[in-house]
Coordinates of C-alpha atoms in Angstrom, one line a residue:
Chain A
M1 CA -8.5 106.4 -204.7
A2 CA -9.2 104.8 -201.3
V3 CA -8.4 101.3 -201.8
P4 CA -11.5 99.0 -201.6
K5 CA -13.0 98.5 -198.1
V6 CA -12.9 95.0 -197.6
M7 CA -13.8 94.0 -194.2
G8 CA -14.7 91.4 -191.6
T9 CA -15.1 91.1 -187.9
E10 CA -14.1 88.8 -185.0
I11 CA -16.4 88.4 -182.4
E12 CA -15.8 86.7 -179.2
Y13 CA -18.5 84.9 -177.1
G14 CA -19.1 84.9 -173.3
I15 CA -19.3 81.4 -172.3
T16 CA -20.6 79.6 -169.1
V17 CA -22.4 76.3 -167.9
V18 CA -24.8 76.4 -165.4
N19 CA -25.5 73.7 -163.3
D20 CA -21.6 72.5 -163.2
R21 CA -19.3 73.0 -160.3
D22 CA -15.8 72.0 -162.2
F23 CA -17.0 74.7 -165.5
D24 CA -13.6 75.0 -167.4
P25 CA -14.3 78.0 -170.2
I26 CA -11.2 76.5 -172.1
S27 CA -12.2 72.6 -172.1
S28 CA -15.9 74.5 -172.4
C29 CA -14.5 76.6 -175.8
V30 CA -12.7 73.1 -177.5
L31 CA -16.3 71.2 -176.9
L32 CA -18.3 73.7 -178.2
V33 CA -15.7 74.2 -181.3
N34 CA -15.3 70.5 -182.2
A35 CA -19.2 69.8 -182.2
Y36 CA -19.8 72.0 -184.9
R37 CA -19.8 69.4 -187.7
E38 CA -21.6 70.9 -190.4
D39 CA -19.8 71.0 -193.7
S40 CA -16.3 71.7 -191.9
P41 CA -13.4 69.2 -192.8
E42 CA -12.3 68.0 -189.3
K43 CA -8.3 68.1 -189.5
I44 CA -7.2 71.2 -190.9
L45 CA -4.0 73.3 -189.4
W46 CA -4.7 76.8 -188.7
D47 CA -1.4 78.1 -190.3
Y48 CA 0.6 80.0 -187.8
D49 CA 3.8 80.7 -190.0
Q50 CA 1.9 83.5 -191.8
E51 CA 1.3 85.3 -188.5
N52 CA 2.8 88.0 -186.4
P53 CA 0.5 89.9 -183.7
L54 CA 3.7 91.7 -182.3
A55 CA 4.3 93.9 -185.1
D56 CA 3.4 97.2 -184.7
A57 CA 1.8 100.1 -187.5
R58 CA 4.1 102.9 -186.0
G59 CA 7.1 100.8 -187.7
F60 CA 8.9 98.5 -185.2
Q61 CA 8.6 94.9 -183.9
V62 CA 7.8 94.3 -180.2
E63 CA 9.3 91.9 -177.8
G64 CA 7.3 88.7 -177.1
E65 CA 6.8 85.0 -177.2
R66 CA 4.8 84.3 -180.7
Y67 CA 1.9 81.7 -179.9
T68 CA 2.5 78.5 -181.7
P69 CA 0.6 75.5 -180.5
N70 CA 1.6 71.8 -181.4
Q71 CA -0.2 70.2 -184.4
Q72 CA -2.7 68.2 -182.0
E73 CA -3.6 71.5 -180.3
N74 CA -4.2 73.5 -183.3
I75 CA -6.8 70.9 -184.8
A76 CA -8.4 70.9 -181.8
R77 CA -8.6 74.7 -181.6
N78 CA -9.3 75.8 -184.8
K79 CA -11.8 75.2 -188.1
T80 CA -12.1 76.4 -190.8
L81 CA -15.2 77.0 -192.3
A82 CA -16.9 76.2 -196.0
N83 CA -18.1 79.6 -195.7
G84 CA -14.6 81.0 -195.1
A85 CA -14.8 81.9 -191.9
R86 CA -12.5 80.4 -188.8
Y87 CA -14.3 79.3 -185.6
Y88 CA -11.8 78.8 -182.4
V89 CA -10.7 79.3 -179.2
D90 CA -9.0 82.3 -178.6
H91 CA -7.9 81.9 -174.8
A92 CA -11.0 81.5 -173.1
H93 CA -13.6 82.3 -175.3
P94 CA -14.7 80.7 -178.4
E95 CA -14.4 83.1 -181.4
Y96 CA -15.7 83.5 -184.9
S97 CA -13.9 85.3 -187.5
C98 CA -16.2 86.2 -190.4
P99 CA -15.0 85.9 -194.0
E100 CA -13.7 88.4 -195.9
V101 CA -16.3 90.8 -197.3
T102 CA -16.6 93.9 -199.7
N103 CA -19.6 95.9 -198.4
A104 CA -21.7 96.4 -194.9
R105 CA -24.7 94.5 -196.0
D106 CA -22.7 91.3 -196.7
L107 CA -21.0 91.9 -193.4
V108 CA -24.3 91.6 -191.6
A109 CA -25.2 88.4 -193.5
F110 CA -22.1 86.8 -192.3
E111 CA -21.6 88.1 -188.6
K112 CA -25.3 87.1 -188.1
A113 CA -24.6 83.6 -189.8
G114 CA -21.7 83.3 -186.8
E115 CA -24.1 83.7 -184.1
R116 CA -26.4 80.8 -185.7
I117 CA -23.3 78.6 -186.3
V118 CA -22.4 79.2 -182.6
E119 CA -25.8 78.4 -181.7
I120 CA -25.9 75.1 -183.5
S121 CA -22.6 73.9 -181.8
R122 CA -23.7 74.7 -178.6
R123 CA -27.0 72.8 -179.0
E124 CA -24.5 69.7 -179.9
A125 CA -21.9 70.6 -177.3
N126 CA -24.8 70.8 -174.5
A127 CA -26.1 67.4 -175.6
M128 CA -22.8 66.1 -174.4
L129 CA -22.9 67.6 -170.9
P130 CA -24.1 65.8 -167.9
A131 CA -28.1 65.7 -166.8
G132 CA -28.7 69.2 -165.7
A133 CA -25.9 71.1 -166.6
K134 CA -26.3 73.9 -169.6
L135 CA -24.1 75.6 -171.8
L136 CA -24.6 79.2 -172.5
L137 CA -23.2 81.9 -174.8
Y138 CA -23.7 85.2 -175.0
K139 CA -22.9 87.8 -177.9
N140 CA -21.9 90.6 -175.8
N141 CA -18.6 92.1 -174.3
S142 CA -18.2 92.2 -170.3
D143 CA -19.6 90.3 -167.3
R144 CA -20.3 93.2 -165.5
K145 CA -17.5 92.6 -163.0
G146 CA -14.6 94.0 -164.8
N147 CA -13.9 91.4 -167.4
S148 CA -13.7 92.2 -171.1
Y149 CA -13.6 90.0 -174.4
G150 CA -13.7 91.5 -177.6
C151 CA -15.4 93.0 -181.1
H152 CA -12.6 93.6 -183.7
E153 CA -13.2 94.9 -186.8
N154 CA -11.0 94.9 -189.9
Y155 CA -10.6 97.1 -192.8
L156 CA -8.1 97.2 -195.4
M157 CA -6.0 99.9 -196.0
D158 CA -3.7 101.7 -198.3
R159 CA -0.5 101.3 -196.7
R160 CA 0.6 104.8 -198.3
T161 CA -1.7 106.3 -195.8
S162 CA 0.2 107.7 -193.0
F163 CA -0.9 105.6 -189.6
K164 CA -0.9 109.0 -187.9
Q165 CA -3.4 110.4 -190.1
I166 CA -5.7 107.3 -189.2
V167 CA -5.2 108.2 -185.6
E168 CA -5.7 111.9 -185.5
H169 CA -9.1 111.3 -187.6
M170 CA -10.2 108.0 -186.2
M171 CA -9.6 108.8 -182.6
P172 CA -12.5 111.9 -182.7
F173 CA -15.1 109.2 -184.5
F174 CA -14.2 106.2 -182.6
V175 CA -14.8 107.9 -179.1
T176 CA -18.3 109.2 -180.7
R177 CA -19.6 106.5 -182.8
Q178 CA -20.9 104.9 -180.0
I179 CA -24.2 106.9 -180.0
Y180 CA -25.3 104.8 -182.8
C181 CA -23.2 101.6 -182.2
G182 CA -22.9 100.8 -178.6
S183 CA -24.9 97.9 -177.6
G184 CA -26.0 99.4 -173.9
K185 CA -25.0 97.8 -170.5
V186 CA -26.6 98.3 -167.3
G187 CA -23.9 100.2 -164.7
S188 CA -20.1 100.5 -164.9
E189 CA -17.1 98.8 -164.2
N190 CA -13.5 99.2 -164.4
R191 CA -13.4 101.9 -161.8
A192 CA -15.5 103.9 -164.2
D193 CA -17.7 106.3 -162.4
P194 CA -21.0 105.1 -161.4
C195 CA -24.2 105.0 -163.7
D196 CA -27.3 103.4 -164.5
Y197 CA -27.0 102.6 -168.0
Q198 CA -24.7 103.7 -170.4
L199 CA -24.3 103.2 -174.2
S200 CA -21.3 101.0 -174.9
Q201 CA -20.3 97.6 -173.3
R202 CA -16.8 98.4 -174.0
A203 CA -16.0 102.4 -172.6
D204 CA -15.4 101.8 -169.5
F205 CA -12.2 99.7 -170.5
F206 CA -9.8 101.6 -172.8
E207 CA -7.2 103.3 -170.7
T208 CA -5.2 104.6 -173.1
E209 CA -5.1 106.4 -176.7
V210 CA -3.2 104.3 -179.1
A211 CA -1.1 100.9 -178.3
L212 CA -0.3 97.4 -179.3
D213 CA -1.8 95.5 -176.5
T214 CA -5.6 94.2 -176.7
M215 CA -6.1 92.5 -173.3
V216 CA -4.2 94.9 -170.6
K217 CA -4.3 98.9 -170.4
R218 CA -6.5 98.7 -173.7
P219 CA -6.3 101.5 -176.5
I220 CA -8.5 103.2 -178.2
I221 CA -6.6 102.8 -181.5
N222 CA -4.9 99.4 -181.7
T223 CA -1.7 99.1 -183.8
R224 CA -1.1 95.7 -184.6
D225 CA 0.4 95.8 -188.1
E226 CA -0.6 92.2 -189.2
P227 CA -1.9 92.7 -192.8
H228 CA -3.0 89.2 -193.6
A229 CA -1.9 90.9 -197.4
D230 CA 0.8 92.2 -199.2
R231 CA 2.5 94.3 -196.8
E232 CA 4.0 96.5 -199.2
K233 CA 0.2 97.5 -200.7
Y234 CA -2.0 96.9 -197.5
R235 CA -2.6 97.6 -194.0
R236 CA -5.4 96.0 -192.0
L237 CA -6.8 98.5 -189.7
H238 CA -7.6 96.4 -186.3
V239 CA -10.2 98.0 -184.5
I240 CA -10.7 96.7 -181.1
V241 CA -13.0 99.7 -179.8
G242 CA -16.5 98.6 -180.7
D243 CA -19.1 96.5 -179.2
S244 CA -20.4 93.3 -180.3
N245 CA -24.2 94.4 -181.4
M246 CA -27.1 92.4 -181.9
S247 CA -29.4 94.6 -184.0
E248 CA -28.7 93.9 -187.9
F249 CA -28.9 97.9 -188.4
T250 CA -26.3 98.6 -185.9
I251 CA -24.1 96.2 -187.2
Y252 CA -24.5 97.7 -191.0
L253 CA -24.1 101.0 -189.6
R254 CA -21.2 100.1 -187.5
N255 CA -19.0 99.0 -190.5
G256 CA -20.8 101.0 -193.2
V257 CA -19.7 104.4 -191.4
T258 CA -16.5 103.3 -190.2
A259 CA -15.4 102.2 -193.5
I260 CA -16.7 105.3 -195.3
V261 CA -14.6 107.3 -193.4
L262 CA -11.6 105.3 -193.7
A263 CA -11.8 105.7 -197.4
M264 CA -12.2 109.5 -197.0
I265 CA -9.2 109.5 -195.0
E266 CA -7.7 108.1 -198.0
D267 CA -9.1 110.5 -200.6
G268 CA -7.7 113.1 -198.2
A269 CA -11.2 114.3 -197.7
I270 CA -10.8 114.5 -193.9
T271 CA -10.5 118.7 -194.4
R272 CA -11.2 119.4 -190.6
S273 CA -9.4 118.1 -187.5
L274 CA -11.7 117.0 -184.6
S275 CA -9.2 116.2 -182.1
L276 CA -10.4 115.5 -178.6
R277 CA -8.0 117.3 -175.6
D278 CA -8.8 113.7 -173.8
P279 CA -9.9 110.9 -175.8
V280 CA -9.5 108.3 -173.1
R281 CA -11.8 110.8 -170.6
A282 CA -14.3 111.5 -173.8
I283 CA -15.3 107.7 -174.7
K284 CA -16.6 107.3 -171.0
E285 CA -18.2 110.9 -171.1
V286 CA -19.9 109.7 -173.9
S287 CA -20.9 106.4 -173.2
H288 CA -22.1 107.6 -169.9
D289 CA -24.5 109.9 -171.0
P290 CA -27.7 108.5 -172.8
S291 CA -29.3 112.0 -173.1
L292 CA -26.6 112.6 -175.5
R293 CA -25.9 116.2 -174.4
A294 CA -22.4 115.8 -172.8
E295 CA -20.0 118.3 -174.5
L296 CA -16.4 117.1 -175.1
A297 CA -13.6 119.8 -174.8
L298 CA -11.9 120.4 -178.5
E299 CA -7.6 120.2 -178.8
G300 CA -8.6 123.4 -181.1
G301 CA -10.5 124.9 -178.3
G302 CA -14.1 124.4 -177.7
R303 CA -16.6 121.9 -176.8
W304 CA -18.9 119.9 -179.0
T305 CA -21.6 117.0 -178.4
A306 CA -20.8 113.8 -180.0
I307 CA -23.7 114.3 -182.4
Q308 CA -22.3 117.7 -183.3
I309 CA -18.8 115.8 -184.4
Q310 CA -20.4 113.2 -186.0
K311 CA -22.5 115.7 -188.1
E312 CA -19.4 117.3 -188.8
F313 CA -18.0 113.6 -190.0
H314 CA -21.5 113.0 -192.1
A315 CA -21.1 116.7 -193.6
M316 CA -17.8 115.8 -195.2
A317 CA -19.0 112.2 -196.0
L318 CA -21.9 114.0 -198.4
R319 CA -19.3 116.2 -199.7
W320 CA -17.0 113.4 -200.5
A321 CA -20.0 111.5 -202.4
A322 CA -20.4 114.6 -204.3
R323 CA -17.1 114.7 -206.2
P324 CA -17.5 114.6 -209.6
D325 CA -15.1 111.5 -209.7
A326 CA -16.4 109.8 -206.9
E327 CA -17.5 106.2 -207.1
I328 CA -19.8 105.1 -204.6
S329 CA -21.5 101.7 -204.0
D330 CA -25.1 101.6 -203.5
V331 CA -24.3 100.3 -200.1
D332 CA -22.3 103.2 -199.6
R333 CA -24.6 105.9 -200.6
D334 CA -27.6 104.0 -198.5
V335 CA -25.2 104.1 -195.5
I336 CA -24.8 107.7 -196.0
E337 CA -28.2 108.5 -196.0
R338 CA -29.0 106.6 -192.9
W339 CA -26.1 107.9 -191.0
G340 CA -27.5 111.1 -191.4
E341 CA -31.1 110.1 -190.4
V342 CA -29.8 108.8 -187.5
L343 CA -27.9 111.9 -186.3
E344 CA -31.2 113.9 -186.9
A345 CA -33.3 111.3 -184.9
L346 CA -30.5 111.5 -181.9
E347 CA -30.9 115.0 -181.9
R348 CA -34.5 114.8 -181.6
D349 CA -35.1 112.1 -179.3
P350 CA -32.7 109.0 -179.2
M351 CA -36.4 106.9 -178.4
E352 CA -37.4 107.4 -182.3
L353 CA -34.6 104.8 -182.8
A354 CA -35.6 101.9 -180.1
R355 CA -36.4 100.1 -183.3
H356 CA -32.5 100.7 -184.9
I357 CA -29.8 101.0 -182.3
D358 CA -28.8 98.5 -180.2
W359 CA -28.6 100.6 -176.8
I360 CA -31.4 102.2 -177.2
I361 CA -33.6 99.0 -178.2
K362 CA -32.5 97.4 -175.0
K363 CA -33.1 100.8 -173.0
Q364 CA -36.6 100.8 -173.9
M365 CA -36.9 97.6 -173.3
I366 CA -35.6 97.3 -169.8
E367 CA -37.5 100.7 -169.1
S368 CA -40.6 99.4 -170.0
F369 CA -40.0 96.5 -167.9
M370 CA -39.1 98.5 -164.7
E371 CA -41.9 100.7 -164.9
R372 CA -44.3 97.4 -165.1
K373 CA -42.7 95.7 -162.2
G374 CA -41.6 98.6 -159.9
L375 CA -37.7 97.5 -160.5
D376 CA -34.9 99.8 -160.1
W377 CA -31.5 100.2 -162.1
D378 CA -30.2 97.8 -159.0
S379 CA -32.4 95.1 -159.7
P380 CA -31.1 91.5 -160.1
Q381 CA -33.7 91.4 -163.0
V382 CA -32.9 94.5 -164.6
Q383 CA -29.1 92.9 -164.9
M384 CA -30.5 89.4 -166.1
L385 CA -32.4 91.5 -168.8
D386 CA -29.1 93.5 -169.9
L387 CA -27.3 89.7 -169.7
Q388 CA -30.1 88.0 -171.4
Y389 CA -30.2 90.2 -174.6
H390 CA -27.5 88.9 -176.0
D391 CA -28.2 85.3 -174.9
L392 CA -28.0 83.7 -178.2
R393 CA -30.7 81.0 -177.8
P394 CA -33.6 81.7 -179.8
D395 CA -36.1 80.8 -177.6
K396 CA -34.3 82.3 -174.5
G397 CA -32.7 85.4 -176.2
L398 CA -34.3 88.5 -175.4
Y399 CA -32.9 90.1 -178.7
Y400 CA -34.5 87.1 -180.6
L401 CA -37.8 87.7 -179.2
L402 CA -38.0 91.5 -180.1
E403 CA -36.9 90.3 -183.5
R404 CA -39.7 87.8 -183.7
Q405 CA -42.5 90.3 -182.8
G406 CA -41.2 92.7 -185.4
K407 CA -39.8 95.1 -183.0
V408 CA -36.4 95.6 -184.6
E409 CA -35.4 96.6 -188.2
R410 CA -33.8 93.9 -190.2
I411 CA -30.9 94.6 -192.9
V412 CA -31.3 90.7 -194.6
E413 CA -33.3 88.1 -194.9
D414 CA -33.3 85.3 -192.5
S415 CA -32.5 83.2 -196.0
E416 CA -29.4 85.2 -196.8
I417 CA -28.2 84.4 -193.6
S418 CA -28.5 80.9 -193.8
R419 CA -27.3 80.8 -196.8
A420 CA -24.2 83.0 -195.8
I421 CA -24.0 79.7 -192.9
H422 CA -22.4 77.1 -195.7
R423 CA -21.8 79.3 -198.7
P424 CA -18.8 82.3 -198.8
P425 CA -19.2 85.7 -200.2
E426 CA -18.6 85.4 -203.9
D427 CA -16.6 88.7 -204.3
T428 CA -13.2 88.1 -202.4
R429 CA -10.6 85.8 -201.9
A430 CA -13.1 84.1 -199.0
Y431 CA -14.6 82.7 -201.8
F432 CA -11.9 80.1 -203.0
R433 CA -10.8 79.6 -199.8
G434 CA -14.8 78.5 -198.7
E435 CA -14.5 76.4 -202.3
C436 CA -11.6 74.5 -201.6
L437 CA -12.9 73.4 -197.9
R438 CA -16.2 72.4 -200.1
R439 CA -14.5 70.8 -203.0
Y440 CA -11.4 69.4 -201.5
G441 CA -11.9 69.2 -198.0
S442 CA -9.6 66.1 -197.3
E443 CA -7.1 67.4 -198.9
V444 CA -6.6 70.9 -197.6
F445 CA -3.6 71.2 -195.0
G446 CA -3.6 74.3 -193.6
V447 CA -4.9 77.7 -194.0
N448 CA -4.4 81.5 -192.9
W449 CA -6.5 84.3 -194.5
D450 CA -3.6 84.4 -197.1
S451 CA -3.0 81.1 -197.8
I452 CA -3.9 78.0 -198.5
S453 CA -2.2 74.5 -198.2
F454 CA -2.4 71.2 -199.8
G455 CA -1.3 68.1 -198.7
I456 CA -1.6 65.6 -201.6
G457 CA -0.9 61.9 -200.4
D458 CA 3.0 61.8 -199.9
D459 CA 4.0 65.1 -201.9
P460 CA 4.9 67.9 -200.0
I461 CA 2.8 70.4 -198.7
K462 CA 2.0 73.1 -201.9
R463 CA 0.8 76.5 -200.5
V464 CA -0.8 78.9 -202.5
L465 CA -0.5 82.4 -201.5
M466 CA -3.4 84.9 -201.5
A467 CA -1.8 88.2 -200.9
E468 CA -4.5 90.2 -202.6
P469 CA -7.8 90.2 -200.8
L470 CA -10.0 90.5 -204.1
K471 CA -8.4 87.9 -206.3
G472 CA -10.1 84.4 -205.6
S473 CA -13.6 85.4 -206.3
R474 CA -15.9 83.7 -207.8
A475 CA -16.1 85.6 -211.0
H476 CA -12.1 85.0 -210.8
V477 CA -11.7 81.1 -210.0
E478 CA -14.7 79.5 -210.8
G479 CA -13.9 78.4 -214.0
L480 CA -10.8 77.0 -212.9
L481 CA -12.3 75.2 -209.8
D482 CA -14.4 73.7 -212.4
A483 CA -11.5 72.4 -214.1
S484 CA -10.3 71.0 -211.5
P485 CA -12.0 68.0 -210.2
T486 CA -9.0 67.3 -207.9
A487 CA -7.0 69.0 -205.6
S488 CA -3.8 67.7 -207.1
E489 CA -5.6 68.9 -211.0
L490 CA -6.1 72.5 -209.0
V491 CA -2.3 72.6 -208.0
E492 CA -1.3 71.6 -211.6
N493 CA -3.5 74.2 -212.8
L494 CA -2.1 76.9 -210.5
R495 CA 0.8 76.5 -211.9
A496 CA 0.2 76.2 -215.3
Chain B
M1 CA -41.3 105.5 -171.9
I2 CA -42.9 103.2 -174.4
Q3 CA -44.2 105.5 -177.2
G4 CA -40.9 104.8 -178.9
L5 CA -41.8 101.1 -179.8
V6 CA -44.4 102.4 -182.4
N7 CA -43.7 106.0 -182.4
P8 CA -45.6 107.8 -185.1
R9 CA -43.3 110.5 -185.7
R10 CA -41.0 108.0 -187.2
G11 CA -43.2 107.1 -189.7
D12 CA -40.6 104.6 -190.7
R13 CA -38.8 106.9 -192.9
L14 CA -35.6 104.7 -192.2
F15 CA -37.3 101.6 -193.4
E16 CA -38.4 103.4 -196.5
V17 CA -34.5 104.4 -197.1
A18 CA -33.9 101.0 -197.0
R19 CA -36.1 99.3 -199.0
A20 CA -35.2 101.9 -201.9
A21 CA -31.6 101.9 -201.9
G22 CA -28.8 98.6 -201.5
G23 CA -29.8 95.6 -201.0
Q24 CA -29.0 93.0 -204.0
Q25 CA -32.3 91.6 -202.7
Q26 CA -36.0 92.6 -201.7
K27 CA -35.9 93.6 -197.9
Q28 CA -38.6 91.9 -195.9
R29 CA -40.9 94.3 -194.1
P30 CA -41.0 92.9 -190.3
K31 CA -44.3 92.0 -188.7
G32 CA -46.2 94.2 -186.4
G33 CA -44.1 97.5 -187.1
G34 CA -44.6 100.2 -190.0
E35 CA -48.0 100.6 -189.8
E36 CA -48.9 103.9 -191.7
S37 CA -50.3 106.8 -189.2
S38 CA -53.1 108.5 -190.9
G39 CA -53.1 112.5 -191.5
S40 CA -56.9 112.3 -192.3
G41 CA -60.3 113.4 -190.4
D42 CA -60.7 110.1 -188.2
G43 CA -57.0 110.2 -187.6
A44 CA -57.2 110.8 -183.9
K45 CA -59.5 108.3 -183.3
K46 CA -57.4 105.8 -185.2
L47 CA -54.4 107.0 -182.6
A48 CA -56.3 106.8 -179.9
K49 CA -57.4 103.4 -180.8
K50 CA -53.6 102.4 -181.4
G51 CA -53.1 104.0 -178.4
G52 CA -54.7 101.3 -176.9
E53 CA -53.5 98.7 -178.8
L54 CA -50.0 99.5 -178.5
K55 CA -50.2 99.6 -174.7
E56 CA -52.0 96.0 -174.8
E57 CA -49.1 94.9 -177.5
M58 CA -46.5 96.1 -174.8
D59 CA -47.8 94.6 -171.9
A60 CA -48.1 90.9 -173.8
L61 CA -44.5 91.6 -174.6
I62 CA -43.4 92.6 -170.9
D63 CA -45.1 89.1 -169.8
E64 CA -43.4 87.0 -172.6
I65 CA -40.2 88.4 -171.8
D66 CA -41.1 88.0 -167.9
E67 CA -41.8 84.3 -169.0
V68 CA -38.3 83.5 -170.5
L69 CA -36.2 85.7 -168.1
E70 CA -33.8 83.2 -166.1
E71 CA -35.1 82.6 -163.0
N72 CA -33.1 83.0 -160.0
A73 CA -31.3 86.0 -161.7
E74 CA -29.8 87.5 -158.8
E75 CA -27.7 84.2 -158.6
F76 CA -27.5 84.3 -162.1
V77 CA -25.9 87.3 -162.8
K78 CA -23.6 87.1 -159.9
N79 CA -22.0 83.7 -161.2
Y80 CA -21.8 84.9 -164.8
V81 CA -17.9 85.4 -164.5
Q82 CA -15.5 85.6 -167.6
R83 CA -12.3 85.5 -168.5
G84 CA -10.7 88.8 -170.0
G85 CA -10.6 87.9 -173.7
E86 CA -8.7 89.3 -177.2

């Protein structure tokens, strides 16, 4: 049986200040992250001891400097939030890494909570800027001038699953899933062929098939081997090939379907190899073809469209879910059903999904605007529509405008998103992390995904390890927490 | 180009599935979407009326987008420059 697909996303936001000649992205990020004060204890370190971004999943260690900031810089750049998320400065972008969740529906709530958290801090930080200056944040992945920033997904995998198998099956899957995961982009960049409009924000930036890098020569499959869990048992697949999505429905499918395909690999349910002859070329061919008719050369011969390849994965998923011993969650069943319907609709006419899939929602909005105003794809206003679709301000962001007007499908309720801002998921170790911050915030010394350490009085720092992503759930630790009014009692009770 | 926004063929099939399955909580029905298309005798008349309403609705939406769209789009997009991340 596949291991539970515990998952999360890391979103880097685009940041700019208008009417400020001295705009510096890094100091603006520090200002932004520190402006967030809602139930966030102030001085907690991010525990870099546990990190090793230079380990490669193919089994070796890459040479390089590991980043460890000094204590003051660490505190200034890192916030761990009561919902279990990490909100921090990553190079020149603010980044929100959502807490670990067990299913795509919760993922939507916690990723959307991230948008709200960044917007709350944007408002606070903006008030500290000189009059006239305006701090703006965008949940997209490109400035359309050749600079890209990421949306990374993480999925818990069984260490016994060979990385070679993951690469074989996920390569054609990732190249083709953009037909329902893309956020849409006007034009092309990074020396890709010119086009009016494409499915993905990111496809133009992928230059190689498999590698450890994320910032240069980006690979379709990233090999970072940093499980943030028991490394004997698990790996964490770090997926860098996706777009930041605004649409809840798109986020739901992106993470939901990907988790299912990964579980199928672990269960040996991918019975047919769909390897592409040239994935790096194919990812751009798919992205640059909104008609979805482009045919991709398969390694075993023949040419298939992205829809055909996805339909083959879907057919295998139906068989996987129908196994007599299959234990399929309600969310996974729902994802499989909607995935199939989306593929049928894409085959008939992609515009049927103009309420569901980001690249189609955006395309229809832009084309309607162009038609009415007599504009073409090169018009600055069209480029502005593309950018402003991702604007985090509720009154200015065009995605939010469409949402208010009921023009897009929702997956979760507003109340679920509000709750996810302040409270952790209840069925993973994020519950323990979030609750410790809420209950014992002033005595929490440092945090990482798989540990939390306490600095109680003059005692030596005590680190609690959380190597099992599903341990530390509410069912597992609420009694313990309730029986421990102070951090010191918690540490005592943990020892007992 | 605007027909996809409330496509009668879509018939909200995807949305019905969404409501039937999965969620721990009831889904909210979005405002303005999801009207059933009528298959009865006066269906054509209704659809024609709906077409008119749709056009108006779309026009209103475009106006609203136009209102909030940043001024000086050319300069705005030119100045939006990021450092690569990740």
